[in-house]
PDB file of C-alpha atoms and ligand atoms in Angstrom:
ATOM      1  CA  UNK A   1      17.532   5.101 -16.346  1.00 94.00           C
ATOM      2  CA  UNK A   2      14.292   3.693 -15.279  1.00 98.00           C
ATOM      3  CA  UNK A   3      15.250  -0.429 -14.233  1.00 98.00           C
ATOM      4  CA  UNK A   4      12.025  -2.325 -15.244  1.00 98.00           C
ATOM      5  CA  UNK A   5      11.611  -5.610 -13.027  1.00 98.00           C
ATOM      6  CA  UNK A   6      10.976  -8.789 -14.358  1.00 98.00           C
ATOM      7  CA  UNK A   7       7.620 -11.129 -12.858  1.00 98.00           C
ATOM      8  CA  UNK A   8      10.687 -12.634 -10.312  1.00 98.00           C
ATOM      9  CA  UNK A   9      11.878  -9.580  -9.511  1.00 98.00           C
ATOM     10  CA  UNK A  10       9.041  -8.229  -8.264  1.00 98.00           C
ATOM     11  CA  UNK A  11       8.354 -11.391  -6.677  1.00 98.00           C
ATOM     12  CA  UNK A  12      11.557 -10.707  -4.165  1.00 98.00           C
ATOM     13  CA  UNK A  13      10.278  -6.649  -4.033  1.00 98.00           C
ATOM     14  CA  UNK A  14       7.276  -8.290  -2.546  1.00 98.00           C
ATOM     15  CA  UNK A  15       8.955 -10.168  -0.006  1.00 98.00           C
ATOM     16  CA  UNK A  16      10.237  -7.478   1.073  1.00 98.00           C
ATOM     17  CA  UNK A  17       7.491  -4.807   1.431  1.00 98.00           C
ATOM     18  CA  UNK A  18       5.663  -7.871   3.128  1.00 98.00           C
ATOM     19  CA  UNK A  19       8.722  -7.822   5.702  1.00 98.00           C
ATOM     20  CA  UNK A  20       8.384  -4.374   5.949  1.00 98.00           C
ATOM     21  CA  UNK A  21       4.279  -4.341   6.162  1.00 98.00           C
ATOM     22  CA  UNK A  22       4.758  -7.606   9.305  1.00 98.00           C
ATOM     23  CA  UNK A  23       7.159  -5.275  10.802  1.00 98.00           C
ATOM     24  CA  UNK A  24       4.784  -2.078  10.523  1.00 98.00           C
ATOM     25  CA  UNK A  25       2.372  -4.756  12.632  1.00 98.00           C
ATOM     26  CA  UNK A  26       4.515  -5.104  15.300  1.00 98.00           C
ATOM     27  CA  UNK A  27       5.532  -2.061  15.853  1.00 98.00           C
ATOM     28  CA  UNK A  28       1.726  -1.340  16.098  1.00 97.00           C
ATOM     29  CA  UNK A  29       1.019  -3.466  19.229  1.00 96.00           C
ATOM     30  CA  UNK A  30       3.486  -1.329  21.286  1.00 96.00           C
ATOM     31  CA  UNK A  31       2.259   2.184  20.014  1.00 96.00           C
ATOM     32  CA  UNK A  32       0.684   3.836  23.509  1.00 95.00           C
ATOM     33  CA  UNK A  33       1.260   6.982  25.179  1.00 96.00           C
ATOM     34  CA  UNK A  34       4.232   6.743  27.280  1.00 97.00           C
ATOM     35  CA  UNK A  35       6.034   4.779  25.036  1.00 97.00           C
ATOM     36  CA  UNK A  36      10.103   6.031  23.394  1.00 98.00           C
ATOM     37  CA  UNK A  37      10.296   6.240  19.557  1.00 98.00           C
ATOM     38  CA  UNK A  38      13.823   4.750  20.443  1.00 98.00           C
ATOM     39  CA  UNK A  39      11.723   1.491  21.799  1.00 98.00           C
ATOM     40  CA  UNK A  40       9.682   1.452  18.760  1.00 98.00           C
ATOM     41  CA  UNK A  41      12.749   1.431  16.561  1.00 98.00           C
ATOM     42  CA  UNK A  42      14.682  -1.312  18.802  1.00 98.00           C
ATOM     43  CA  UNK A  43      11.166  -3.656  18.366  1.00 98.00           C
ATOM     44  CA  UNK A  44      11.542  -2.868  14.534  1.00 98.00           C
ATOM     45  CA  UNK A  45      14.918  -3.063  14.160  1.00 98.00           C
ATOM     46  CA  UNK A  46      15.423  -6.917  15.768  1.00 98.00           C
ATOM     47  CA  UNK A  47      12.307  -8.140  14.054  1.00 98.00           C
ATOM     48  CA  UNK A  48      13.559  -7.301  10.793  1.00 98.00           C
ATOM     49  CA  UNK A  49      16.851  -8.821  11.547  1.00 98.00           C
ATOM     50  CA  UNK A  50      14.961 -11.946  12.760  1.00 98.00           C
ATOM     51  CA  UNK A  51      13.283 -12.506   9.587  1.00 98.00           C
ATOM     52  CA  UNK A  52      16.677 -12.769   7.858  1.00 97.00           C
ATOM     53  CA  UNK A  53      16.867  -9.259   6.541  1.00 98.00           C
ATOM     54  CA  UNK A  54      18.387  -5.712   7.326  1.00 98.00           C
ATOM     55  CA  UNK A  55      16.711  -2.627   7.917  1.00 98.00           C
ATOM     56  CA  UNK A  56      16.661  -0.380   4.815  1.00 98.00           C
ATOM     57  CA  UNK A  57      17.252   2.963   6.200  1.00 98.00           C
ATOM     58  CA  UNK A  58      20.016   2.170   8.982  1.00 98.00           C
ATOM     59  CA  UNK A  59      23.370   3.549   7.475  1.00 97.00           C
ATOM     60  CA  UNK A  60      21.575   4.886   4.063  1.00 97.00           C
ATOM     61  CA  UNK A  61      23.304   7.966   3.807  1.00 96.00           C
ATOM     62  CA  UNK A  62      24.392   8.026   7.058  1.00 96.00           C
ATOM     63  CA  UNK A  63      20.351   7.512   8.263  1.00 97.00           C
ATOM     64  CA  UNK A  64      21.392   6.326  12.347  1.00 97.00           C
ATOM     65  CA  UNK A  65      18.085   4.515  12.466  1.00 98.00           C
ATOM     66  CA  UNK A  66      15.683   1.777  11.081  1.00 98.00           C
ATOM     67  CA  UNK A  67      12.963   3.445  11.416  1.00 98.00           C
ATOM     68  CA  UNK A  68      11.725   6.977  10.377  1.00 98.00           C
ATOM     69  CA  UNK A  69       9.570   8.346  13.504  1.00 98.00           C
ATOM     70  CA  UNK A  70       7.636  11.283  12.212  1.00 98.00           C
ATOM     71  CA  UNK A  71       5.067  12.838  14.810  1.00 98.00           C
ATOM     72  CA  UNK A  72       2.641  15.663  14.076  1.00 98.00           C
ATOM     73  CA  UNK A  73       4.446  18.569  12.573  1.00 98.00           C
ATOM     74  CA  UNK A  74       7.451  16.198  11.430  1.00 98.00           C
ATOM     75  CA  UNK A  75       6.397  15.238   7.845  1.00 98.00           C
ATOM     76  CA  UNK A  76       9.074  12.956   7.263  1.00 98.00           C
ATOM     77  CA  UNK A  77      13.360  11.627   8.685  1.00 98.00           C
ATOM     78  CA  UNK A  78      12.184  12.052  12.012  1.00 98.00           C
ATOM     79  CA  UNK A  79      14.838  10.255  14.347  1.00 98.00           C
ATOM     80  CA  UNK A  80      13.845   7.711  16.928  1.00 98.00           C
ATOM     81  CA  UNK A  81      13.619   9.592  20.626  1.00 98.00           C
ATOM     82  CA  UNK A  82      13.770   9.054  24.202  1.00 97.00           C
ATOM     83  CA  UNK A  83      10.665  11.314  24.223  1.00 94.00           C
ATOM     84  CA  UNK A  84       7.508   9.644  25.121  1.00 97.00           C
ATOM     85  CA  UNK A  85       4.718   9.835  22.508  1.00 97.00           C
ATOM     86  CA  UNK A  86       0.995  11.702  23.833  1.00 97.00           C
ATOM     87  CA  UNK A  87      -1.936  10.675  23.712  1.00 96.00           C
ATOM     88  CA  UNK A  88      -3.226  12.818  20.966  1.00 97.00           C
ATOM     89  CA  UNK A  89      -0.317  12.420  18.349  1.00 97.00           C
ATOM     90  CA  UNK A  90       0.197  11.522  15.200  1.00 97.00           C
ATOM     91  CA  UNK A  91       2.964   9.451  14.366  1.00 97.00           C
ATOM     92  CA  UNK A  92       4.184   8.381  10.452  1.00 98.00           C
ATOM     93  CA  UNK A  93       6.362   5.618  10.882  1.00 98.00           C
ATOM     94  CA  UNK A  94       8.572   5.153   7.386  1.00 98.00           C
ATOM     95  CA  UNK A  95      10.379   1.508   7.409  1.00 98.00           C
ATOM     96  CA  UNK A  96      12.255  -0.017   4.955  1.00 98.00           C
ATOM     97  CA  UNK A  97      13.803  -3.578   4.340  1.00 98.00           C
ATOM     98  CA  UNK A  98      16.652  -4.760   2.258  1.00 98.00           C
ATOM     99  CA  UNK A  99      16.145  -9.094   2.161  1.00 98.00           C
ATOM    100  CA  UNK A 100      17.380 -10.743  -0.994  1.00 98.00           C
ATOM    101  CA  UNK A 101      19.032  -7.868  -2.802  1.00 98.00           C
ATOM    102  CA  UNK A 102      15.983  -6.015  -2.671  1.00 98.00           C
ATOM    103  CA  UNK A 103      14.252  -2.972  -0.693  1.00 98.00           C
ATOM    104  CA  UNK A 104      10.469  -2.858   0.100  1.00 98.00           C
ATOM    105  CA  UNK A 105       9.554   0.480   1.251  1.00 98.00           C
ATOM    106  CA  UNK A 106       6.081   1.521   3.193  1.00 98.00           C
ATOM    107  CA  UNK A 107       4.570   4.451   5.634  1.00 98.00           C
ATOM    108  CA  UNK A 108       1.874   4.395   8.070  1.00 98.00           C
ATOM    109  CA  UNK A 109       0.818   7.262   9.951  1.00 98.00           C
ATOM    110  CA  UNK A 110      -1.021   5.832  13.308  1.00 97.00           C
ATOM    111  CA  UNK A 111      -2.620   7.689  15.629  1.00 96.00           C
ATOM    112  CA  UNK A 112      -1.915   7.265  19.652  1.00 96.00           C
ATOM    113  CA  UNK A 113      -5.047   7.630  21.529  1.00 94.00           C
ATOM    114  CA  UNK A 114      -7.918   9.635  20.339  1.00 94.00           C
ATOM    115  CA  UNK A 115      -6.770  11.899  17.604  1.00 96.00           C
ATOM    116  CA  UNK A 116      -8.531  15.221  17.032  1.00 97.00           C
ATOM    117  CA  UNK A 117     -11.420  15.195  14.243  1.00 97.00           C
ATOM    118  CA  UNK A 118      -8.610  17.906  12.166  1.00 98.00           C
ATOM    119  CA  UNK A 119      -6.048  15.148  12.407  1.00 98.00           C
ATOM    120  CA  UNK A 120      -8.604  12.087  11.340  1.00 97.00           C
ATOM    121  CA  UNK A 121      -9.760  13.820   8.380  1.00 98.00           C
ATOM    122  CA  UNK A 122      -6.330  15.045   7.630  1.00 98.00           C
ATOM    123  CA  UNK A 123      -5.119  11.255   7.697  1.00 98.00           C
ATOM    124  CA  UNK A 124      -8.303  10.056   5.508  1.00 98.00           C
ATOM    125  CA  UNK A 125      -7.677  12.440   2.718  1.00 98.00           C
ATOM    126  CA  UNK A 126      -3.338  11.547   3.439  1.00 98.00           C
ATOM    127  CA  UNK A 127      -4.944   7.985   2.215  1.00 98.00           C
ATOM    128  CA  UNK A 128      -7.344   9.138   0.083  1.00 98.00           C
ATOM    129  CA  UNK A 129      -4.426  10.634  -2.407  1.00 98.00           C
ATOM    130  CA  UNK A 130      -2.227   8.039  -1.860  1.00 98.00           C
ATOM    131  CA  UNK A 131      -4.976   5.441  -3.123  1.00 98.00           C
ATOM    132  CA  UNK A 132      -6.280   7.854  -6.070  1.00 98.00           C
ATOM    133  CA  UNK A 133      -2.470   7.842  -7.210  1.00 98.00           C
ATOM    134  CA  UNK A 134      -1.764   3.822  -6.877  1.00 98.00           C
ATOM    135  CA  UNK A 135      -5.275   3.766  -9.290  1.00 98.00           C
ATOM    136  CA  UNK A 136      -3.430   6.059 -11.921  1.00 98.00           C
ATOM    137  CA  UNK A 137       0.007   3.728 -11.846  1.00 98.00           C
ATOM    138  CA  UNK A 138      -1.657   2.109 -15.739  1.00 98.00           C
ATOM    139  CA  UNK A 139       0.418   1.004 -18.104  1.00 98.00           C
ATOM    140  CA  UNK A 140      -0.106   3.824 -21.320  1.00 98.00           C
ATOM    141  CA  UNK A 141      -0.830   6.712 -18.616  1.00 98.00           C
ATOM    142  CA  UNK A 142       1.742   8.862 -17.673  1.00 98.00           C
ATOM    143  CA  UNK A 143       3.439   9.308 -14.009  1.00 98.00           C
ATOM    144  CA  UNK A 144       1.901  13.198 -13.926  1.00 98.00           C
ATOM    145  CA  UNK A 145      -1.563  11.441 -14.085  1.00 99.00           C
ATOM    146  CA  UNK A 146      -0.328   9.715 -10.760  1.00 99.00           C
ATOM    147  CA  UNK A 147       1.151  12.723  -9.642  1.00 99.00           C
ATOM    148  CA  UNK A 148      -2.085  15.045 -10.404  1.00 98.00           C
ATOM    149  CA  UNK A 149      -4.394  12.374  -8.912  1.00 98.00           C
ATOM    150  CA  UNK A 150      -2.778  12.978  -5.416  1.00 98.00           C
ATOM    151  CA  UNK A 151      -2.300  16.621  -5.750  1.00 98.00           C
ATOM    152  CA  UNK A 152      -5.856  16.768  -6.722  1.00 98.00           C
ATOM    153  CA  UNK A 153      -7.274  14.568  -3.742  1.00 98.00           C
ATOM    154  CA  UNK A 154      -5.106  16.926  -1.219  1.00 98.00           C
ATOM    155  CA  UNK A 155      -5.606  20.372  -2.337  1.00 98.00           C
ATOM    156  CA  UNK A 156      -9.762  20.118  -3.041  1.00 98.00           C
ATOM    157  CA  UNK A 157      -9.987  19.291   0.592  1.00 98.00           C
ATOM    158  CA  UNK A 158      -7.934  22.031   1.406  1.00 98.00           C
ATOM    159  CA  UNK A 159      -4.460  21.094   2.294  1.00 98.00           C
ATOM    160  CA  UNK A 160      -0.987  20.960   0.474  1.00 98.00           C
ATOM    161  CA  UNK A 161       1.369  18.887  -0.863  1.00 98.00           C
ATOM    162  CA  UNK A 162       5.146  18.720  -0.094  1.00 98.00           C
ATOM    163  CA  UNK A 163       7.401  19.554  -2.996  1.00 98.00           C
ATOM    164  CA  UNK A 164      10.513  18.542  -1.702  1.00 98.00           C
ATOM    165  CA  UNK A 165      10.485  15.150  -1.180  1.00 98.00           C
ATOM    166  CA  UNK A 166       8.939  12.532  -3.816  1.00 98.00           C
ATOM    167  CA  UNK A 167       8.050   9.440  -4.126  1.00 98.00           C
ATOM    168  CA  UNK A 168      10.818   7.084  -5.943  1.00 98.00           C
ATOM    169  CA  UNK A 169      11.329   3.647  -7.728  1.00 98.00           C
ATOM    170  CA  UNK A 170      12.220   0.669  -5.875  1.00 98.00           C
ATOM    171  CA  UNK A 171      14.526  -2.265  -6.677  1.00 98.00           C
ATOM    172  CA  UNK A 172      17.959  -3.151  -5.764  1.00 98.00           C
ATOM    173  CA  UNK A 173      18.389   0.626  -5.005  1.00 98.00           C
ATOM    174  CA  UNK A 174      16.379   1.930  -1.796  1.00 98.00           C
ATOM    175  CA  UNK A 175      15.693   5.117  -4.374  1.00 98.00           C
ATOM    176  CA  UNK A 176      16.481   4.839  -7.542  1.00 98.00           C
ATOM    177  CA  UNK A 177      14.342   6.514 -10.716  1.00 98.00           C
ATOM    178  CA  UNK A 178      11.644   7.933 -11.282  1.00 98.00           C
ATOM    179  CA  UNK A 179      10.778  10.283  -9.211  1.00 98.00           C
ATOM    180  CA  UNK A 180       7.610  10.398  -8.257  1.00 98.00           C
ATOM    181  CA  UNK A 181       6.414  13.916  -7.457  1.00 98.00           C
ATOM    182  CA  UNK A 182       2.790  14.115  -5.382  1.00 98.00           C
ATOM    183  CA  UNK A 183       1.808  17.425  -7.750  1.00 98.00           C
ATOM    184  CA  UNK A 184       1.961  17.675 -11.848  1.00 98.00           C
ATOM    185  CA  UNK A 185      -0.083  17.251 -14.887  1.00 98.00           C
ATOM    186  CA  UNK A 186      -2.103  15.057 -16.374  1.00 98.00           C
ATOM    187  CA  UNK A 187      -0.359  13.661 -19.452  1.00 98.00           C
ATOM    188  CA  UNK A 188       2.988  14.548 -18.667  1.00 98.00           C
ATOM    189  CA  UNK A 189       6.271  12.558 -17.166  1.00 97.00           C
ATOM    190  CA  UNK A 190       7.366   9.154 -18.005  1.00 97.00           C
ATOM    191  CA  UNK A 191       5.401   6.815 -19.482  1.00 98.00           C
ATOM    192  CA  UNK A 192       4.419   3.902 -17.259  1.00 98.00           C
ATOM    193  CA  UNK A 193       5.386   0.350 -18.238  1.00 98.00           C
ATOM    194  CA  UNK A 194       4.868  -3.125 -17.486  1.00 98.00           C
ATOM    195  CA  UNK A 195       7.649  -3.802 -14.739  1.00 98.00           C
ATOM    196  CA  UNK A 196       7.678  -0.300 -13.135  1.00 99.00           C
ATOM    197  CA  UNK A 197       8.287  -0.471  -9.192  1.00 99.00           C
ATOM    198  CA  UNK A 198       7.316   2.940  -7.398  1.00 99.00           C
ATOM    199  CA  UNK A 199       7.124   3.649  -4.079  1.00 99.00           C
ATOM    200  CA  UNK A 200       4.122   6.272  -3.978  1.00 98.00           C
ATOM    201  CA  UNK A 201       4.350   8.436  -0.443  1.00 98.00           C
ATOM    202  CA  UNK A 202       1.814  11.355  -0.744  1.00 98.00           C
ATOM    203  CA  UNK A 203       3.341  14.315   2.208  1.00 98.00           C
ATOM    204  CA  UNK A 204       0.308  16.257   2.745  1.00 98.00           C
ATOM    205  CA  UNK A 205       0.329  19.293   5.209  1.00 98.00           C
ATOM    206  CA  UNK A 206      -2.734  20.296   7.381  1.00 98.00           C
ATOM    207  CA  UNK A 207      -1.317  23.961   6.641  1.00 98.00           C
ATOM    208  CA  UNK A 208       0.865  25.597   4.105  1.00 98.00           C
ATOM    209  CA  UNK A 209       3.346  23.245   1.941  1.00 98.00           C
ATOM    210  CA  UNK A 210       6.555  24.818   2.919  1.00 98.00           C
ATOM    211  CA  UNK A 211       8.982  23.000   4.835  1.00 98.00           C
ATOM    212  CA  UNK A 212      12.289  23.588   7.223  1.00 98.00           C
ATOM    213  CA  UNK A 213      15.230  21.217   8.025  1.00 97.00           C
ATOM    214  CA  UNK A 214      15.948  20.739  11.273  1.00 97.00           C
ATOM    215  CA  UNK A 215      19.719  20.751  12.951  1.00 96.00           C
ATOM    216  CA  UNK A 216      20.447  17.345  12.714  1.00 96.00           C
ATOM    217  CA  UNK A 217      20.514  17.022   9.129  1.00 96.00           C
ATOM    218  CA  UNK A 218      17.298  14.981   8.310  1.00 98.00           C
ATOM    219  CA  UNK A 219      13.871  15.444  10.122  1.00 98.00           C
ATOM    220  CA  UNK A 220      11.551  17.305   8.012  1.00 98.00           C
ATOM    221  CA  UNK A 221       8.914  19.750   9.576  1.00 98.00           C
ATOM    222  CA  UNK A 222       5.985  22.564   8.506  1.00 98.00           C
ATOM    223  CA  UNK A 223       7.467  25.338   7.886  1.00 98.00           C
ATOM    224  CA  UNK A 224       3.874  26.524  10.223  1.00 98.00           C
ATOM    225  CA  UNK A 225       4.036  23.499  12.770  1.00 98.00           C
ATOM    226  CA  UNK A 226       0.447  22.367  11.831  1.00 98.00           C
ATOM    227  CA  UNK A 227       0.107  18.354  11.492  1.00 98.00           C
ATOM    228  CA  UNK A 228       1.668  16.685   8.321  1.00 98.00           C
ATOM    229  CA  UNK A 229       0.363  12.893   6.950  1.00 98.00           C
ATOM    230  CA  UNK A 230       2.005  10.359   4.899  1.00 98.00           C
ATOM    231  CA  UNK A 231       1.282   6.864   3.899  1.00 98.00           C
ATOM    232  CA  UNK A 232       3.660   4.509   1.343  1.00 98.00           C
ATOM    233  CA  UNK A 233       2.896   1.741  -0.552  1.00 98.00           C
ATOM    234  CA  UNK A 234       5.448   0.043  -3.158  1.00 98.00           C
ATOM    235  CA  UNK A 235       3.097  -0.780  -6.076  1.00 99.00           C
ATOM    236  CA  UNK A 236       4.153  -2.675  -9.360  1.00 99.00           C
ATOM    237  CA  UNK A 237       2.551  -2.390 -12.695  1.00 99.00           C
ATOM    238  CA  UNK A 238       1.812  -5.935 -13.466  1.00 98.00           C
ATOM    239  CA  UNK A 239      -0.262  -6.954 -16.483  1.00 98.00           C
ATOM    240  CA  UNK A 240      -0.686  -3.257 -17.449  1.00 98.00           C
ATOM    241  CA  UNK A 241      -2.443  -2.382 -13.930  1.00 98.00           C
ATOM    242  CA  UNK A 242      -0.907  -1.389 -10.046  1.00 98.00           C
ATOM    243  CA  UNK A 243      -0.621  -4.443  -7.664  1.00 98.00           C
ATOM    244  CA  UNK A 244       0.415  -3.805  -4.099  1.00 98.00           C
ATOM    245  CA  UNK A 245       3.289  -4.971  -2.457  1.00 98.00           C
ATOM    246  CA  UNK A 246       3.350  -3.464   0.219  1.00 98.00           C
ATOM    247  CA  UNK A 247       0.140  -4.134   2.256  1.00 98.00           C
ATOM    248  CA  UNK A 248      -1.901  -2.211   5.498  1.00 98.00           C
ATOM    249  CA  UNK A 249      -4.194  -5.092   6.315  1.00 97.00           C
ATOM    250  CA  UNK A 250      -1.543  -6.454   8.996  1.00 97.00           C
ATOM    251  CA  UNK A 251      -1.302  -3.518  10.361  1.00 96.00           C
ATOM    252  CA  UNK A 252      -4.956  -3.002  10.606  1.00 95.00           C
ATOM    253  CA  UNK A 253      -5.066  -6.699  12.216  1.00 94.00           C
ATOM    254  CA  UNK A 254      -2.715  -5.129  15.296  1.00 94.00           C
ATOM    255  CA  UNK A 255      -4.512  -1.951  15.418  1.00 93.00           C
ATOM    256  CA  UNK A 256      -7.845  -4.195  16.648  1.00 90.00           C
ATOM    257  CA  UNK A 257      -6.204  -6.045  19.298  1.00 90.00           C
ATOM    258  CA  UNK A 258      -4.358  -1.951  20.685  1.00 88.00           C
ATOM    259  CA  UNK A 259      -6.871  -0.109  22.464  1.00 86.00           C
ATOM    260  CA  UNK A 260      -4.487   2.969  22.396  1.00 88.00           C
ATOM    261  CA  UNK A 261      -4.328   2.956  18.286  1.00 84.00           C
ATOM    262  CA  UNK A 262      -7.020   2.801  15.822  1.00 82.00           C
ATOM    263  CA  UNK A 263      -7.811   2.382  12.539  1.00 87.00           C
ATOM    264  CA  UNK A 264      -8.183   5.823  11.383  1.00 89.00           C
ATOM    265  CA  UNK A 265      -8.049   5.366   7.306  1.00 88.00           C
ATOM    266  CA  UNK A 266     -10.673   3.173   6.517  1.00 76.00           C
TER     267      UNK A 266
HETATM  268 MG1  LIG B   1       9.444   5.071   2.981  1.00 97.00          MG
HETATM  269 MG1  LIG B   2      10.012   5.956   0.077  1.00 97.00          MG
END
């Protein structure tokens, strides 16, 4: 059953995914080549716990980590490393926050260095769908429009979309329904409400769609080891239309003052 939030509800939801988007922007000053994904998730991990909350993912289902660290052919679960990033990667960083009884969930996928052209335009469309989704999230339209809207932005430019993993509802429940699919049909699915909370996170693969597991039980890879993006936002439906919570514009803020990390998506 779908749990629609009330206006203070989403008010805490938003606290969070603001937690979450402040962490995001800290982790972003230390992004360089050189640096550990285990570093970045230490930095996340004690800034989160600072700000009088506890990382979403650490112990969710066993999840070791705060962070998901995701680079280039890793779509999504990656687990924190001792292996230095490279100039040249791509790196979706999944975080989630649990402050007040409720999770705020949000992706970024930065780039270390200069990024190939492929991998730039690969991240713009990434954002592109995730943004032509968010506009779909109306109260009276159905979550396949959502779902199409991404699917539709991906595939005309020429890549694919995950069908494995989905985007999810939000609340007192890291994941709890809907699902949120990034490929359907128009007109079909759950109709959206006033007081839906979705976490929309558009997987979209450079090459084919298909996917493998790794060993260790959770990172997610190309089946084809060509690049993978993904960006999150938790959006509410709030007077019939999709607010935000979750915001990029801190992020974008650190990005300015990294010289080894730019703003790609805009
Ligand atoms: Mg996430
Ligand atoms: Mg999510």
């Amino acid at each position: 059953m779908i749990q629609y939030k009330t206006r203070e509800e989403i008010e805490l939801i938003r606290e969070s995914s603001l937690l979450v988007a402040r962490t995001h922007a800290e982790v972003a000053k230390h992004i360089r080549p050189g640096v550990t994904t285990i570093e970045l998730d230490r930095i996340a991990e004690g800034f989160i716990r600072d700000h009088g909350a506890v990382p979403g993912f650490k112990g969710y289902q066993g999840f070791p980590y705060s962070l998901c660290i995701s680079p280039n052919e890793v779509i999504v679960h990656g687990f924190p490393s001792d292996n230095p990033v490279m100039e040249g990667d791509i790196l979706s960083i999944d975080c989630g926050v649990l402050k007040n009884g409720f999770y705020g969930d949000s992706a970024y996928t930065f780039a270390v260095g200069e990024i190939s052209d492929e991998k730039k335009r690969l991240l713009k469309v990434t954002y592109k769908s995730l943004l032509d989704g968010i506009e779909q999230l109306v109260a009276g339209n159905t979550l396949g429009d959502v779902s199409w809207a991404i699917q539709n932005t991906a595939e005309k430019a020429g890549y694919s979309v995950v069908r494995e993993l989905v985007g999810h509802g939000v609340g007192r429940n890291l994941h709890e329904p809907p699902e949120l699919p990034n490929f359907g049909k128009k007109g079909m699915g759950e109709l959206i409400k006033e007081g839906l909370v979705v976490a929309i996170e558009p997987m979209i693969n450079m090459g084919k769609r298909f996917v493998v597991q790794e060993k260790d039980g959770w990172t997610i890879r190309t089946a084809d080891r060509k690049p993978s993006g993904h960006y999150e936002h938790t959006v509410a439906v709030i007077d019939g239309k999709p607010e935000m919570l979750s915001t990029f514009s801190l992020i974008e803020e650190s990005l300015k003052e990294n010289k080894y990390n730019s703003v790609i998506i805009r």
